[in-house]
Coordinates of C-alpha atoms (C1' of nucleotides) in Angstrom, one line a residue:
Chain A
X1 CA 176.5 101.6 153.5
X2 CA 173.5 103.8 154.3
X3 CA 172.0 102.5 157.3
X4 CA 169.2 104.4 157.3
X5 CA 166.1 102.2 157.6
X6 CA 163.1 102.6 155.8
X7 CA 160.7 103.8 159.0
X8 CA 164.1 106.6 159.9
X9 CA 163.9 107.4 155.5
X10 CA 160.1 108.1 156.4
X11 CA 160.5 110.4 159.3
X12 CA 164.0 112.3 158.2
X13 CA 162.1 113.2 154.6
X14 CA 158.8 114.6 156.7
X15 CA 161.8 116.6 159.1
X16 CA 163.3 118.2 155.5
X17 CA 160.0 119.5 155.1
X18 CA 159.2 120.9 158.5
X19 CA 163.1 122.3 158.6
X20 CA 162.6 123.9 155.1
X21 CA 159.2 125.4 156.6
X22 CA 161.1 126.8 159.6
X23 CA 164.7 128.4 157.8
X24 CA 161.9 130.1 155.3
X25 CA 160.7 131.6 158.4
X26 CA 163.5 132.7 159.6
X27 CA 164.2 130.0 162.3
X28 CA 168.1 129.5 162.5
X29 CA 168.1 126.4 165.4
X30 CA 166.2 123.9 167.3
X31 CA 166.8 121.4 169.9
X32 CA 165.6 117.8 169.3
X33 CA 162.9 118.4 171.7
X34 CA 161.7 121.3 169.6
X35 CA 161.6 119.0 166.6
X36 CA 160.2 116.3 168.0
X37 CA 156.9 118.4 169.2
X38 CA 156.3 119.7 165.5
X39 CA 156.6 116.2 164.3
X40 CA 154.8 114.2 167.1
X41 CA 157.0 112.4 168.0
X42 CA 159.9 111.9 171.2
X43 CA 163.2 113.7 171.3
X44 CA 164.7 110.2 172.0
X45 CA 163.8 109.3 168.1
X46 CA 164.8 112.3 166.5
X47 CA 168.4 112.2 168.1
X48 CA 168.7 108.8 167.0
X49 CA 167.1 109.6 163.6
X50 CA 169.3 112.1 163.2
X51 CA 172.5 110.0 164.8
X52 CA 171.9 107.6 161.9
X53 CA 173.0 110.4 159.0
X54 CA 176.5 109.8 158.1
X55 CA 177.1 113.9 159.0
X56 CA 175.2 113.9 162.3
X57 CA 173.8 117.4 163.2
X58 CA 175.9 120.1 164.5
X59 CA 176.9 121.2 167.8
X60 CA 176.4 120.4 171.3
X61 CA 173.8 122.2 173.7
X62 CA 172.8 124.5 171.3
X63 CA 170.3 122.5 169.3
X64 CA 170.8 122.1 165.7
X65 CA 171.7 124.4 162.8
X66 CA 168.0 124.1 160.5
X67 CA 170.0 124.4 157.5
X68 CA 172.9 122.0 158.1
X69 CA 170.2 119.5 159.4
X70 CA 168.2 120.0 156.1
X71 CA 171.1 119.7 154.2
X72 CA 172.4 116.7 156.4
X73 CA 169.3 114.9 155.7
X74 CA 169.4 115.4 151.8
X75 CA 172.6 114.3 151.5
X76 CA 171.8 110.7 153.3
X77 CA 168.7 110.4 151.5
X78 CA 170.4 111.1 147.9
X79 CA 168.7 114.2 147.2
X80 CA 172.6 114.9 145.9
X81 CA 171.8 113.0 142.2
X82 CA 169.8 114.3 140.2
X83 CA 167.3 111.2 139.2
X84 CA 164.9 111.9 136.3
X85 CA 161.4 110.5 136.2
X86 CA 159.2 109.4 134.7
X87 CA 155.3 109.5 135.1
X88 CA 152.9 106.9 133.1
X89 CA 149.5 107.6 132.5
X90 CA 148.6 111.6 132.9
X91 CA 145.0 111.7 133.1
X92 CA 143.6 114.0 135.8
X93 CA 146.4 112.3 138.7
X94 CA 149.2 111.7 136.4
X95 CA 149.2 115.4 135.3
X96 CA 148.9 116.6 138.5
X97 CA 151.8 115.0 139.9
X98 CA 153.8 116.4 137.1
X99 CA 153.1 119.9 137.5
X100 CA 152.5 120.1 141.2
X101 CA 155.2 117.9 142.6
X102 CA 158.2 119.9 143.4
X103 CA 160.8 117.4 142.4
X104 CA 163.4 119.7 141.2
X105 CA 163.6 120.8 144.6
X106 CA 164.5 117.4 145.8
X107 CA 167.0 116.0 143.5
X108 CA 164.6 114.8 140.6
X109 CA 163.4 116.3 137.4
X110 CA 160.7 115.6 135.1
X111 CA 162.3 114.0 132.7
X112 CA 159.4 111.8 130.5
X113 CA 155.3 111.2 130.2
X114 CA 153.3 108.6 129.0
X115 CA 149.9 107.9 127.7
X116 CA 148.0 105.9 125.6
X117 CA 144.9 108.6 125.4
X118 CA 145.3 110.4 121.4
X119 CA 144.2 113.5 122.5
X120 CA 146.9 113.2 125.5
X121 CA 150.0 111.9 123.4
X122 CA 151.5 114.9 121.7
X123 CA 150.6 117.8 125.0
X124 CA 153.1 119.1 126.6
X125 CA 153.4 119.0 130.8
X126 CA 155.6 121.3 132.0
X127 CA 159.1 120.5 130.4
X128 CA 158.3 117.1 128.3
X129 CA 155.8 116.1 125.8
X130 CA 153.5 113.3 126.3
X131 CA 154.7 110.2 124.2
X132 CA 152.7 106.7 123.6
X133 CA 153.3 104.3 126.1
X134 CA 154.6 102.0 123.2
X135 CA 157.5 104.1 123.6
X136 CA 158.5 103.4 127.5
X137 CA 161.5 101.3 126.7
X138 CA 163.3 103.5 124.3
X139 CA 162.3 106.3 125.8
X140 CA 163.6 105.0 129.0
X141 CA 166.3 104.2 128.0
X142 CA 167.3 107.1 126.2
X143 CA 166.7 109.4 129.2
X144 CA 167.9 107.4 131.5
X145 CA 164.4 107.1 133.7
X146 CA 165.5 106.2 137.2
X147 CA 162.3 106.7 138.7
X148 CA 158.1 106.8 137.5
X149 CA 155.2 107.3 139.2
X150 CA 152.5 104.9 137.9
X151 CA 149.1 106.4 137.3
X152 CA 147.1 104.3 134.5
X153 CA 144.3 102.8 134.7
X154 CA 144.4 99.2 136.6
X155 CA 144.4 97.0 133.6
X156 CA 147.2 98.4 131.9
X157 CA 149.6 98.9 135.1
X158 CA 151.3 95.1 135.1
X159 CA 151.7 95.6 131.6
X160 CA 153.1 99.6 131.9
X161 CA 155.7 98.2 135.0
X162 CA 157.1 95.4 132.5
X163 CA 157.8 98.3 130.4
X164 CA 159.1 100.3 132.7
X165 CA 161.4 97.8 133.9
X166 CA 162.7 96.9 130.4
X167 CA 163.7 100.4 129.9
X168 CA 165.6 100.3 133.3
X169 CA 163.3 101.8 135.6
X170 CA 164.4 101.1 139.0
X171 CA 161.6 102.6 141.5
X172 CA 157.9 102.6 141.0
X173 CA 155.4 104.7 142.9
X174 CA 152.2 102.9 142.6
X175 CA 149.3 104.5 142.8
X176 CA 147.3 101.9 140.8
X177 CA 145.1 99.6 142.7
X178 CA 147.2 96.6 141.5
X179 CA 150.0 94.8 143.3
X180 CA 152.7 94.7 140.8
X181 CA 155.4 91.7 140.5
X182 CA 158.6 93.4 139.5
X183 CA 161.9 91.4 139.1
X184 CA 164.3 92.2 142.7
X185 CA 166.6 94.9 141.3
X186 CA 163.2 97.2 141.0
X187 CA 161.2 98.5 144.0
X188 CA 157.7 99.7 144.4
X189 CA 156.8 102.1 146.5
X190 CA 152.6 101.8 147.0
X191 CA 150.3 104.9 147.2
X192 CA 146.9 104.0 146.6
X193 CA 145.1 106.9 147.5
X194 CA 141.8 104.8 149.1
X195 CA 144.4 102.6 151.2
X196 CA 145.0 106.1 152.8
X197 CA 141.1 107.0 153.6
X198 CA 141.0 103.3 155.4
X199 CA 143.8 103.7 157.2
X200 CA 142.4 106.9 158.5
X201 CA 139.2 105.6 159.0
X202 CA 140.6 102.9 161.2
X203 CA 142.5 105.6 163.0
X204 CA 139.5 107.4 163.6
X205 CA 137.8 104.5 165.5
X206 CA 140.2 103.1 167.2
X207 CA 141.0 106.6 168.7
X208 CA 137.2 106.4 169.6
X209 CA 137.7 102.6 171.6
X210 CA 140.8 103.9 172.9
X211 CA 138.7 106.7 174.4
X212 CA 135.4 104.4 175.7
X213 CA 138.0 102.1 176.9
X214 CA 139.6 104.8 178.9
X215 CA 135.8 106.0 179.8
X216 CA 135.1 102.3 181.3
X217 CA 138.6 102.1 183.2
X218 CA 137.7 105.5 184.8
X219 CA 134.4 104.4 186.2
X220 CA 136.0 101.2 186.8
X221 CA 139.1 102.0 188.7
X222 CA 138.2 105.4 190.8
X223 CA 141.5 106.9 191.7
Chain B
X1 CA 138.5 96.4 171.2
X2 CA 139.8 96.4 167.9
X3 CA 143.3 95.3 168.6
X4 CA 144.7 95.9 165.4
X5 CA 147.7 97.4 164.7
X6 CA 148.6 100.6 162.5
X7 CA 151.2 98.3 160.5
X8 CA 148.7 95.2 160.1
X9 CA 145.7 97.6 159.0
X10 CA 147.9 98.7 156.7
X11 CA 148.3 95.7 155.2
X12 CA 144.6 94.2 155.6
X13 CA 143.6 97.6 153.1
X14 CA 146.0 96.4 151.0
X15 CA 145.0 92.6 151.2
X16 CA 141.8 93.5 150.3
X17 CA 142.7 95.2 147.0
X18 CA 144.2 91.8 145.9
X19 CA 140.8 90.0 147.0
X20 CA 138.5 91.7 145.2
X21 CA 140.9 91.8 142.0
X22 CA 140.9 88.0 142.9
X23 CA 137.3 87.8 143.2
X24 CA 136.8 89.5 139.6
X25 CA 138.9 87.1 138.1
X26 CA 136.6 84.5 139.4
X27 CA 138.9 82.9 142.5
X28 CA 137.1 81.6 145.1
X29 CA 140.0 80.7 147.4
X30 CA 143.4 81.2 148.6
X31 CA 146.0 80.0 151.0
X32 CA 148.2 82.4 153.4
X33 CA 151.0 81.4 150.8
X34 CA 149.3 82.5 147.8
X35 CA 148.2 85.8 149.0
X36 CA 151.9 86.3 150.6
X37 CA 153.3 85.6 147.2
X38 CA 151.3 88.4 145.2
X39 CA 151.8 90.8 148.1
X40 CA 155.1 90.2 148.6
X41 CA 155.1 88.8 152.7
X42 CA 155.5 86.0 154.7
X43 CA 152.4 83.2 154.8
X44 CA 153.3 83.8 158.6
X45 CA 152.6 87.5 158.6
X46 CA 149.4 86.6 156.6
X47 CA 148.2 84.1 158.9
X48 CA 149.1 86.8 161.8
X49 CA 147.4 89.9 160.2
X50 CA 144.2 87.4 159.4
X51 CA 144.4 86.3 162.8
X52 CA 143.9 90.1 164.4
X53 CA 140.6 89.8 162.5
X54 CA 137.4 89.4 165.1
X55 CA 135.9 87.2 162.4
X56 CA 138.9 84.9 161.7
X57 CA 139.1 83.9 158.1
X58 CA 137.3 80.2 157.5
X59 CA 137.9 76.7 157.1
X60 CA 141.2 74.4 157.8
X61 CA 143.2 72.7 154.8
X62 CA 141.1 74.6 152.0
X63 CA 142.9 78.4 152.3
X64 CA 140.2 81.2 152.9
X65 CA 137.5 81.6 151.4
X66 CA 138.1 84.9 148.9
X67 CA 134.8 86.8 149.4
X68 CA 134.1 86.1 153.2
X69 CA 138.0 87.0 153.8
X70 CA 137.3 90.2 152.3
X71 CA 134.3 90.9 154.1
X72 CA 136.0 89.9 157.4
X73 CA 138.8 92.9 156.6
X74 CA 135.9 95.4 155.9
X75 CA 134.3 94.5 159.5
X76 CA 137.5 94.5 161.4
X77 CA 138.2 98.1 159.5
X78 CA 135.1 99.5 160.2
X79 CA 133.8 100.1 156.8
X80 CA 130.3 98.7 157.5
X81 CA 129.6 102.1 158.5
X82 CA 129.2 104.9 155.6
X83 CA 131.5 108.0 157.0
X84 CA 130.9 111.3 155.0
X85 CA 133.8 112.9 153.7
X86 CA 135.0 116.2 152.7
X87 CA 137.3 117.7 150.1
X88 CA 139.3 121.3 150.8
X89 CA 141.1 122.6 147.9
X90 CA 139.2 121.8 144.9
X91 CA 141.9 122.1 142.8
X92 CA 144.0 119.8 140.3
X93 CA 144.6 117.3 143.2
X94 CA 141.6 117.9 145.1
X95 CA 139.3 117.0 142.2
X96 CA 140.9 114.4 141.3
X97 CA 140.4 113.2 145.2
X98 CA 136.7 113.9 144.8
X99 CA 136.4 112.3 141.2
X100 CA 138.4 109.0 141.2
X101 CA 138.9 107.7 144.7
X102 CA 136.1 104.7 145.1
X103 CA 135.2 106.1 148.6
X104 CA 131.4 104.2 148.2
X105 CA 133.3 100.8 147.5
X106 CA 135.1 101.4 150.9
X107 CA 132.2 102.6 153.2
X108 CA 132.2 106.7 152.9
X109 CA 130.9 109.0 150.4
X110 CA 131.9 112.2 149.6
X111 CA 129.2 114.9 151.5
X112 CA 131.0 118.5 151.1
X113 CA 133.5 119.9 148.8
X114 CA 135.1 123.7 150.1
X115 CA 137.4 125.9 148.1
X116 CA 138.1 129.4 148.2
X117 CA 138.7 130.7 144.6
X118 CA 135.8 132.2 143.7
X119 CA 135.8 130.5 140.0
X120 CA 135.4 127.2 142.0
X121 CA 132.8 128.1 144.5
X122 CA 129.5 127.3 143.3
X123 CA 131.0 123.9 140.6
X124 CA 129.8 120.9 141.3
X125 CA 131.8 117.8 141.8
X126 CA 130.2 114.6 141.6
X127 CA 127.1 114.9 143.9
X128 CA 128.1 118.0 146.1
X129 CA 128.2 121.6 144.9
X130 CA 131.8 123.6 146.1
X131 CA 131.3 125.7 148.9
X132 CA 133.0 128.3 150.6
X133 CA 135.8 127.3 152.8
X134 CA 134.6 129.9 155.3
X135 CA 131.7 127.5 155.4
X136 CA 133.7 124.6 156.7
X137 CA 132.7 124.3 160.7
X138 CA 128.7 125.1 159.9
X139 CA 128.5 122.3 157.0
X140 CA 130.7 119.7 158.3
X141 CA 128.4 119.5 161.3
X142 CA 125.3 119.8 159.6
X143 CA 126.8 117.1 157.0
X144 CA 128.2 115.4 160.2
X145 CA 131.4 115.2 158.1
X146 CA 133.5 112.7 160.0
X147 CA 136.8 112.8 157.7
X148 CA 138.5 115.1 155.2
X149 CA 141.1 115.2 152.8
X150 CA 143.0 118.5 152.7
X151 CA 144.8 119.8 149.6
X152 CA 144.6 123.3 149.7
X153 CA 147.9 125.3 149.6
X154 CA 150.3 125.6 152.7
X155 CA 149.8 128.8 153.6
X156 CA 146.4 128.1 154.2
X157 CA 146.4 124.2 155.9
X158 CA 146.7 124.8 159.4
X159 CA 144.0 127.7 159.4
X160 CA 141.7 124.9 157.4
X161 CA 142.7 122.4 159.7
X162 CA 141.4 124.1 163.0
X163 CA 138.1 125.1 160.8
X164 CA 137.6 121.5 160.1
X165 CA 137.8 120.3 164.0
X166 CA 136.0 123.1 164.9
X167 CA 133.3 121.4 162.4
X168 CA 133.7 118.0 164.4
X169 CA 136.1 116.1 161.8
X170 CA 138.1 113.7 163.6
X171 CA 140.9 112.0 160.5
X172 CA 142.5 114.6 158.1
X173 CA 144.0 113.1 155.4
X174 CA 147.1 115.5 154.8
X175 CA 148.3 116.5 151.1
X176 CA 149.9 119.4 152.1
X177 CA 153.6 119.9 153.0
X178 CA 152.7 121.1 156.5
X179 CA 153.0 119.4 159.7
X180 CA 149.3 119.8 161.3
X181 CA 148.9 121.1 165.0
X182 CA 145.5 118.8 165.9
X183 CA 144.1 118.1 169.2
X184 CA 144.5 114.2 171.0
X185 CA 140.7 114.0 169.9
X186 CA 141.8 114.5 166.1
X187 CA 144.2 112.1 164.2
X188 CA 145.9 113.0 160.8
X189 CA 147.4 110.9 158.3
X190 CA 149.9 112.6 156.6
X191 CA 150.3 111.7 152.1
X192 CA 152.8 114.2 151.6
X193 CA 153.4 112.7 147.5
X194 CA 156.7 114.4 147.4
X195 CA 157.8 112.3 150.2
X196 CA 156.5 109.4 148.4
X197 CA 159.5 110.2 145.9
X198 CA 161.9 110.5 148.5
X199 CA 161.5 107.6 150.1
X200 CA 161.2 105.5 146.6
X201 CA 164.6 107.4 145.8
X202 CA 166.0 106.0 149.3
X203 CA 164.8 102.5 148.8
X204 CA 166.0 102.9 145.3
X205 CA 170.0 103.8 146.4
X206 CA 169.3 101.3 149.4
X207 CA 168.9 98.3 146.4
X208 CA 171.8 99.1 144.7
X209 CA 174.2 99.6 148.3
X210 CA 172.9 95.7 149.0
X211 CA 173.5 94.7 145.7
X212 CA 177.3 96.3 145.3
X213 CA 177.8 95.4 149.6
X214 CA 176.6 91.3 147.7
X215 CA 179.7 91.8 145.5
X216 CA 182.0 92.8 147.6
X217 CA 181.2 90.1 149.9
X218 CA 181.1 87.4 147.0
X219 CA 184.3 88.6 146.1
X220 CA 185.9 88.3 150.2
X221 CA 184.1 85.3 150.8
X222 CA 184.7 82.8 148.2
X223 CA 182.5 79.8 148.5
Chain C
dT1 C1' 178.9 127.8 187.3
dA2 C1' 174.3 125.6 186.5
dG3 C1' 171.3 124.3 183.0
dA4 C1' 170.3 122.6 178.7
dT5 C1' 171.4 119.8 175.2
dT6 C1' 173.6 116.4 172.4
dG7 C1' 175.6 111.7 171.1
dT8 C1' 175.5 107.2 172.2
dT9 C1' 174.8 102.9 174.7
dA10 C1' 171.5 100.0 177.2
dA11 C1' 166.7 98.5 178.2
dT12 C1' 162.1 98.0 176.7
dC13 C1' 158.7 97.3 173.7
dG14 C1' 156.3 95.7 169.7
dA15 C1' 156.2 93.4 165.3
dT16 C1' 157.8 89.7 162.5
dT17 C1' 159.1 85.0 161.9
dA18 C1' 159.3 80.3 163.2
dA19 C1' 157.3 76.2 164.9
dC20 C1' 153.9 72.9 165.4
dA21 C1' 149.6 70.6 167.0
dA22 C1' 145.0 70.3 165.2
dT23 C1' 142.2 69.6 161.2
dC24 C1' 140.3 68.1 157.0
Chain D
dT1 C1' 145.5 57.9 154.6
dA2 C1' 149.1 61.5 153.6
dG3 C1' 149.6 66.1 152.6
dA4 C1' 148.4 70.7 152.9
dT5 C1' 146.9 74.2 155.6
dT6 C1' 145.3 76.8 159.4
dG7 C1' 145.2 78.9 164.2
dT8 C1' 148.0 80.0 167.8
dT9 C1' 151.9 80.1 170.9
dA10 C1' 156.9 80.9 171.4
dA11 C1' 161.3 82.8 169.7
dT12 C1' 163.7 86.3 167.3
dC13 C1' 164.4 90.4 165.5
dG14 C1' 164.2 95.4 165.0
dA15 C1' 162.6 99.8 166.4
dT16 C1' 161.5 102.9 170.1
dT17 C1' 162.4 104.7 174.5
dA18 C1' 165.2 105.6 178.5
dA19 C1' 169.3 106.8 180.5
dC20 C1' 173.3 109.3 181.2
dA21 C1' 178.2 111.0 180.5
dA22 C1' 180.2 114.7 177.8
dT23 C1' 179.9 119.4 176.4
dC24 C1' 179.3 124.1 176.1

DNA sequence: TAGATTGTTAATCGATTAACAATC
DNA sequence: TAGATTGTTAATCGATTAACAATC
């Protein structure tokens, strides 16, 4: 069904948030091209982005209707369901993606936490209170836990997963420095946070050779 | 120069996670097979991303070597240098940023810390004291400041943003839900964590439309 | 109408996978 | 040696970009 690949998935959520941005403003329509230059990217790839939702967009030279788009997009991204999740170890990350992340308004809800910390069992975060980690399987299971983000230590995150998957858990969102092996019926999703600082690193300079190299092939080739 | 690719720099940051949990554990070598099967690739796409390195890896029918691997993907990545790094929006995520990320085992160090609350200003956070965000452009130059990682409210990203190229930062590393206006000379690598969700929702539906399309086909096509 | 814009197909580009000779 | 493994080139696959008829 869903043909929606996992680079368009990446793009079409990052659109939701811009288009959500824009209608709070007060914007009612845009063109692909008008898209594409908040995003960085070409009008080309957002009309085919947006030709891959099962509703396309709306209209023809008009541009696109920000709310139908917005709404288009959760729809083929599930943001229909409501998923409850799950996050596992709340020490200073763990609590902060439960009460910063605004899940409810993308068809998720807090729905369990975990620790293993005594002073951290037994506090409440937001709408749940923290239980042992002894407890991810029942608990799991009991509210149906579609989703958890994974923020424990390293040692404990294999061990934490197997849990999570024996209570049903289908997705993980790493953000452990481990590379967990999960059965095929459950996906990770990683996000280790350092990953991200050497990825932008490596942005950084090769933006800088890019930029000597264009130096050298101005001197080199005079126009 | 360095010709290698957004996707296989990627990867090599996430290789050398596995290595040096490898390394720990007292392995001295590994084949492209081995480290495809904890990652969760091809030995081919290994061999591929290894073979983008400047430094190749070592050695013919022995694997690579663990350590000298890893130090190959630090070169190629550019973490021999030691990049200063700032933190705006010192709060729940922002600290934890500052506190927990291992930014000295990956060649930076955090060098400036900015907020605006005025109960923040003036705390310290591991080796830098909080400074005023109106302070941005003046310290990131006299810190020469090269990346930052932004997790101050929306409202106030874009307005940070152009502070922190006026101060000469050329990678933001983007927390916030807005879509950053940069110049060429200034690259941003957007972590929106909510998006991480959505995208682990996608891939979640995405298993169980393969999985339900593998029955229906099972049933069609008998062997 | 003329101009702007979409939906959609075709062409290009880049990334992944396959293949295999060389090596120990 | 035989078997395992790399380095590297070639083939395949998928994603991005270009093109353009249809539409208002």
């Amino acid at each position: 069904m869903s043909r929606i690949t996992n680079p368009t998935a990446k793009r079409l959520s990052e659109y939701l948030l811009i288009l959500e941005r824009l209608s709070a403003q007060g914007t009612r329509t845009l063109s692909s091209r008008e898209l594409a230059d908040l995003y960085g990217n070409t009008a080309s790839q957002v009309r085919q982005d947006i030709f891959s939702l099962p509703r396309g967009g709306e209209s023809d030279p008009y541009g696109y209707d920000v709310d139908k788009l917005g709404l288009s997009i959760r729809h083929a991204l599930g943001m229909d369901a409501l998923r409850s999740v799950a996050v596992v170890g709340c020490g200073r990350l763990g609590t902060t993606l439960a009460l910063h992340v605004p899940l409810e308004d993308y068809g998720m809800k807090l729905a369990a936490a975990f620790d293993v910390h005594p002073d951290i069992v037994g506090t409440r975060l937001k709408d749940v209170h923290v239980e042992h980690s002894v407890h991810i399987p029942r608990v799991c299971r009991q509210e149906q836990i579609e989703l958890a983000a994974l923020s424990t230590p390293a040692e404990e995150a294999q061990k934490i997963a197997d849990a999570l998957v024996h209570g049903g858990v289908k997705g993980i969102l790493n953000f452990t420095r481990v590379q967990l092996r999960l059965p095929d019926s459950v996906v990770a999703e990683n996000r280790q946070i350092v990953c991200g600082f050497i990825q932008l690193a490596h942005k950084v300079s090769d933006l800088n050779n890019d930029a000597s190299a264009d130096a050298l092939s101005d001197r080199d080739m005079p126009s």
